[in-house]
Structure formats: C-alpha cells, structure tokens
PDB file of C-alpha atoms in Angstrom:
ATOM      1  CA  MET A   1     125.222 -53.561 228.622  1.00 97.00           C
ATOM      2  CA  ALA A   2     127.736 -55.458 226.644  1.00 98.00           C
ATOM      3  CA  VAL A   3     127.487 -58.725 224.588  1.00 97.00           C
ATOM      4  CA  SER A   4     129.892 -61.538 224.061  1.00 96.00           C
ATOM      5  CA  LYS A   5     129.327 -64.727 222.097  1.00 96.00           C
ATOM      6  CA  LYS A   6     127.782 -66.478 224.955  1.00 97.00           C
ATOM      7  CA  TYR A   7     126.499 -63.639 227.438  1.00 98.00           C
ATOM      8  CA  ILE A   8     124.320 -60.595 227.498  1.00 98.00           C
ATOM      9  CA  ILE A   9     125.668 -58.544 230.506  1.00 98.00           C
ATOM     10  CA  THR A  10     123.977 -55.857 232.387  1.00 98.00           C
ATOM     11  CA  GLY A  11     125.204 -53.462 234.999  1.00 97.00           C
ATOM     12  CA  THR A  12     123.023 -52.596 237.936  1.00 94.00           C
ATOM     13  CA  HIS A  13     122.262 -49.935 240.310  1.00 95.00           C
ATOM     14  CA  ASN A  14     122.994 -52.476 243.230  1.00 95.00           C
ATOM     15  CA  GLN A  15     126.664 -52.803 242.183  1.00 96.00           C
ATOM     16  CA  ASN A  16     126.372 -56.114 240.686  1.00 97.00           C
ATOM     17  CA  ILE A  17     126.895 -57.173 237.053  1.00 98.00           C
ATOM     18  CA  GLN A  18     124.336 -59.808 235.765  1.00 98.00           C
ATOM     19  CA  LEU A  19     125.102 -62.332 232.958  1.00 98.00           C
ATOM     20  CA  TYR A  20     122.381 -63.988 230.776  1.00 98.00           C
ATOM     21  CA  ASP A  21     122.691 -66.902 228.392  1.00 98.00           C
ATOM     22  CA  ILE A  22     122.567 -65.165 224.960  1.00 98.00           C
ATOM     23  CA  THR A  23     120.525 -68.225 223.538  1.00 98.00           C
ATOM     24  CA  THR A  24     117.919 -68.641 226.392  1.00 98.00           C
ATOM     25  CA  LEU A  25     118.084 -65.563 228.004  1.00 98.00           C
ATOM     26  CA  LYS A  26     118.158 -67.197 231.407  1.00 98.00           C
ATOM     27  CA  HIS A  27     120.318 -65.896 234.092  1.00 98.00           C
ATOM     28  CA  VAL A  28     123.625 -67.462 234.589  1.00 98.00           C
ATOM     29  CA  CYS A  29     125.142 -65.665 237.596  1.00 98.00           C
ATOM     30  CA  SER A  30     125.852 -62.373 239.268  1.00 98.00           C
ATOM     31  CA  LEU A  31     129.346 -60.760 239.641  1.00 98.00           C
ATOM     32  CA  SER A  32     129.995 -58.395 242.591  1.00 96.00           C
ATOM     33  CA  GLY A  33     133.222 -56.537 242.996  1.00 94.00           C
ATOM     34  CA  HIS A  34     132.084 -52.752 242.745  1.00 97.00           C
ATOM     35  CA  ILE A  35     130.964 -50.609 245.665  1.00 96.00           C
ATOM     36  CA  GLY A  36     128.978 -48.226 243.299  1.00 97.00           C
ATOM     37  CA  ILE A  37     126.542 -48.409 240.414  1.00 97.00           C
ATOM     38  CA  VAL A  38     127.960 -50.186 237.509  1.00 98.00           C
ATOM     39  CA  THR A  39     128.058 -47.466 234.683  1.00 98.00           C
ATOM     40  CA  VAL A  40     129.736 -49.180 231.787  1.00 98.00           C
ATOM     41  CA  LEU A  41     130.591 -52.541 230.524  1.00 98.00           C
ATOM     42  CA  ARG A  42     132.993 -53.770 227.619  1.00 98.00           C
ATOM     43  CA  VAL A  43     133.937 -57.300 226.511  1.00 97.00           C
ATOM     44  CA  THR A  44     136.909 -58.261 224.601  1.00 96.00           C
ATOM     45  CA  GLU A  45     137.402 -61.729 223.010  1.00 93.00           C
ATOM     46  CA  SER A  46     140.730 -63.226 221.619  1.00 89.00           C
ATOM     47  CA  ALA A  47     142.847 -66.259 221.556  1.00 88.00           C
ATOM     48  CA  HIS A  48     144.015 -65.401 225.040  1.00 90.00           C
ATOM     49  CA  GLY A  49     140.414 -65.589 226.570  1.00 95.00           C
ATOM     50  CA  VAL A  50     137.339 -63.722 227.087  1.00 96.00           C
ATOM     51  CA  TYR A  51     137.586 -60.532 229.363  1.00 97.00           C
ATOM     52  CA  MET A  52     135.297 -58.072 230.660  1.00 98.00           C
ATOM     53  CA  PHE A  53     135.852 -54.336 231.763  1.00 98.00           C
ATOM     54  CA  SER A  54     133.381 -52.744 234.015  1.00 98.00           C
ATOM     55  CA  GLY A  55     133.344 -49.166 235.020  1.00 98.00           C
ATOM     56  CA  SER A  56     131.586 -47.734 238.084  1.00 98.00           C
ATOM     57  CA  SER A  57     130.644 -44.756 240.091  1.00 97.00           C
ATOM     58  CA  ASP A  58     132.996 -45.970 242.731  1.00 97.00           C
ATOM     59  CA  THR A  59     135.934 -44.649 240.317  1.00 97.00           C
ATOM     60  CA  THR A  60     137.217 -47.868 239.434  1.00 97.00           C
ATOM     61  CA  VAL A  61     137.596 -50.218 236.382  1.00 97.00           C
ATOM     62  CA  GLN A  62     137.281 -53.995 237.384  1.00 98.00           C
ATOM     63  CA  VAL A  63     138.795 -56.682 234.927  1.00 97.00           C
ATOM     64  CA  TRP A  64     137.226 -59.904 234.713  1.00 98.00           C
ATOM     65  CA  ASN A  65     137.909 -63.195 233.248  1.00 98.00           C
ATOM     66  CA  LEU A  66     134.650 -64.442 231.667  1.00 97.00           C
ATOM     67  CA  GLU A  67     135.745 -68.073 231.288  1.00 96.00           C
ATOM     68  CA  ASN A  68     136.028 -68.542 235.127  1.00 97.00           C
ATOM     69  CA  MET A  69     133.911 -65.536 236.129  1.00 97.00           C
ATOM     70  CA  LEU A  70     136.653 -64.368 238.586  1.00 97.00           C
ATOM     71  CA  PRO A  71     137.900 -60.708 238.900  1.00 97.00           C
ATOM     72  CA  ILE A  72     141.602 -60.218 237.792  1.00 96.00           C
ATOM     73  CA  GLN A  73     142.287 -56.720 238.796  1.00 96.00           C
ATOM     74  CA  ALA A  74     140.908 -53.297 240.007  1.00 96.00           C
ATOM     75  CA  LEU A  75     142.112 -50.159 238.321  1.00 95.00           C
ATOM     76  CA  GLN A  76     141.797 -47.041 239.994  1.00 93.00           C
ATOM     77  CA  ARG A  77     143.162 -43.839 238.354  1.00 92.00           C
ATOM     78  CA  HIS A  78     140.125 -41.553 238.330  1.00 95.00           C
ATOM     79  CA  GLU A  79     138.828 -39.472 241.026  1.00 97.00           C
ATOM     80  CA  LYS A  80     135.165 -39.573 240.028  1.00 97.00           C
ATOM     81  CA  PRO A  81     132.795 -41.954 238.516  1.00 98.00           C
ATOM     82  CA  VAL A  82     133.820 -43.908 235.443  1.00 98.00           C
ATOM     83  CA  ASN A  83     131.093 -43.299 232.863  1.00 96.00           C
ATOM     84  CA  ALA A  84     132.652 -44.048 229.465  1.00 98.00           C
ATOM     85  CA  MET A  85     134.988 -46.936 228.076  1.00 98.00           C
ATOM     86  CA  ALA A  86     136.358 -47.865 224.735  1.00 97.00           C
ATOM     87  CA  LEU A  87     138.552 -50.816 223.914  1.00 96.00           C
ATOM     88  CA  CYS A  88     141.211 -50.626 220.996  1.00 94.00           C
ATOM     89  CA  GLN A  89     143.571 -53.243 220.300  1.00 87.00           C
ATOM     90  CA  ASP A  90     145.416 -53.971 223.586  1.00 87.00           C
ATOM     91  CA  SER A  91     144.310 -50.620 225.232  1.00 94.00           C
ATOM     92  CA  VAL A  92     141.436 -49.613 227.369  1.00 95.00           C
ATOM     93  CA  PHE A  93     140.280 -45.965 227.429  1.00 97.00           C
ATOM     94  CA  THR A  94     138.235 -44.672 230.028  1.00 98.00           C
ATOM     95  CA  GLY A  95     136.331 -41.394 230.669  1.00 98.00           C
ATOM     96  CA  SER A  96     135.339 -39.855 233.842  1.00 97.00           C
ATOM     97  CA  GLU A  97     133.272 -37.172 235.369  1.00 97.00           C
ATOM     98  CA  ASP A  98     136.724 -35.820 236.611  1.00 96.00           C
ATOM     99  CA  MET A  99     137.099 -34.681 233.073  1.00 97.00           C
ATOM    100  CA  GLU A 100     140.102 -37.021 232.547  1.00 96.00           C
ATOM    101  CA  ILE A 101     140.620 -39.733 229.862  1.00 97.00           C
ATOM    102  CA  LYS A 102     142.891 -42.745 231.173  1.00 96.00           C
ATOM    103  CA  VAL A 103     144.697 -45.341 229.169  1.00 96.00           C
ATOM    104  CA  PHE A 104     145.434 -48.691 230.691  1.00 92.00           C
TER     105      PHE A 104
END
C-alpha cells in the first residue's frame, strides 16, 4: 500500500494496482502492467510530477506517471520476486528473494 496527496494505492494478487480517492475512498482506476502479484508500492511527489514505483513477483519494477496514469518504464534487474523498496532522493532501492539489492 502507498499513499499520495490524492490517492490510496493498493497492489493485488490479480496483478493490478487499484487507486482510490483519498477524500471519498471511491475507486478511481485500475492499472495493469505486471504479470505477477504486486508486492510493494512507493510514491514520490516533486516539482517534476507524481510517480509511483511498483514491485512484483514477476521480478520487475514498473514506473508509473500518476498524473496521466500511464506506465513510463519497466525495470528488470532481479531474478526473483521484488518484495522490498525504498526511495531516497533520486534513487530507488529494491530488494528481492534473489538476496540482492539493486539501485536504480
């Protein structure tokens, strides 16, 4: 789960990401792009925009633009499911069942 100024965001076992309005709690949209369970979500907001990073059991990290709800890029550097993620300044750190930490 992740929270932005506008949305509560959840990952699901059916490979989708669900966005809910933070004020009304009504469902806004579903995002699809993973072919595995969505295991971790992080959001960053800056003057450049609002972005979400989603990690999955499909071994990828997807980058999303939350202003237009479109995927930007798929990152694949792990060999096993991604299950941990942290954002720090301009870097994304991911951890995986492959016992590796990657920096993007």
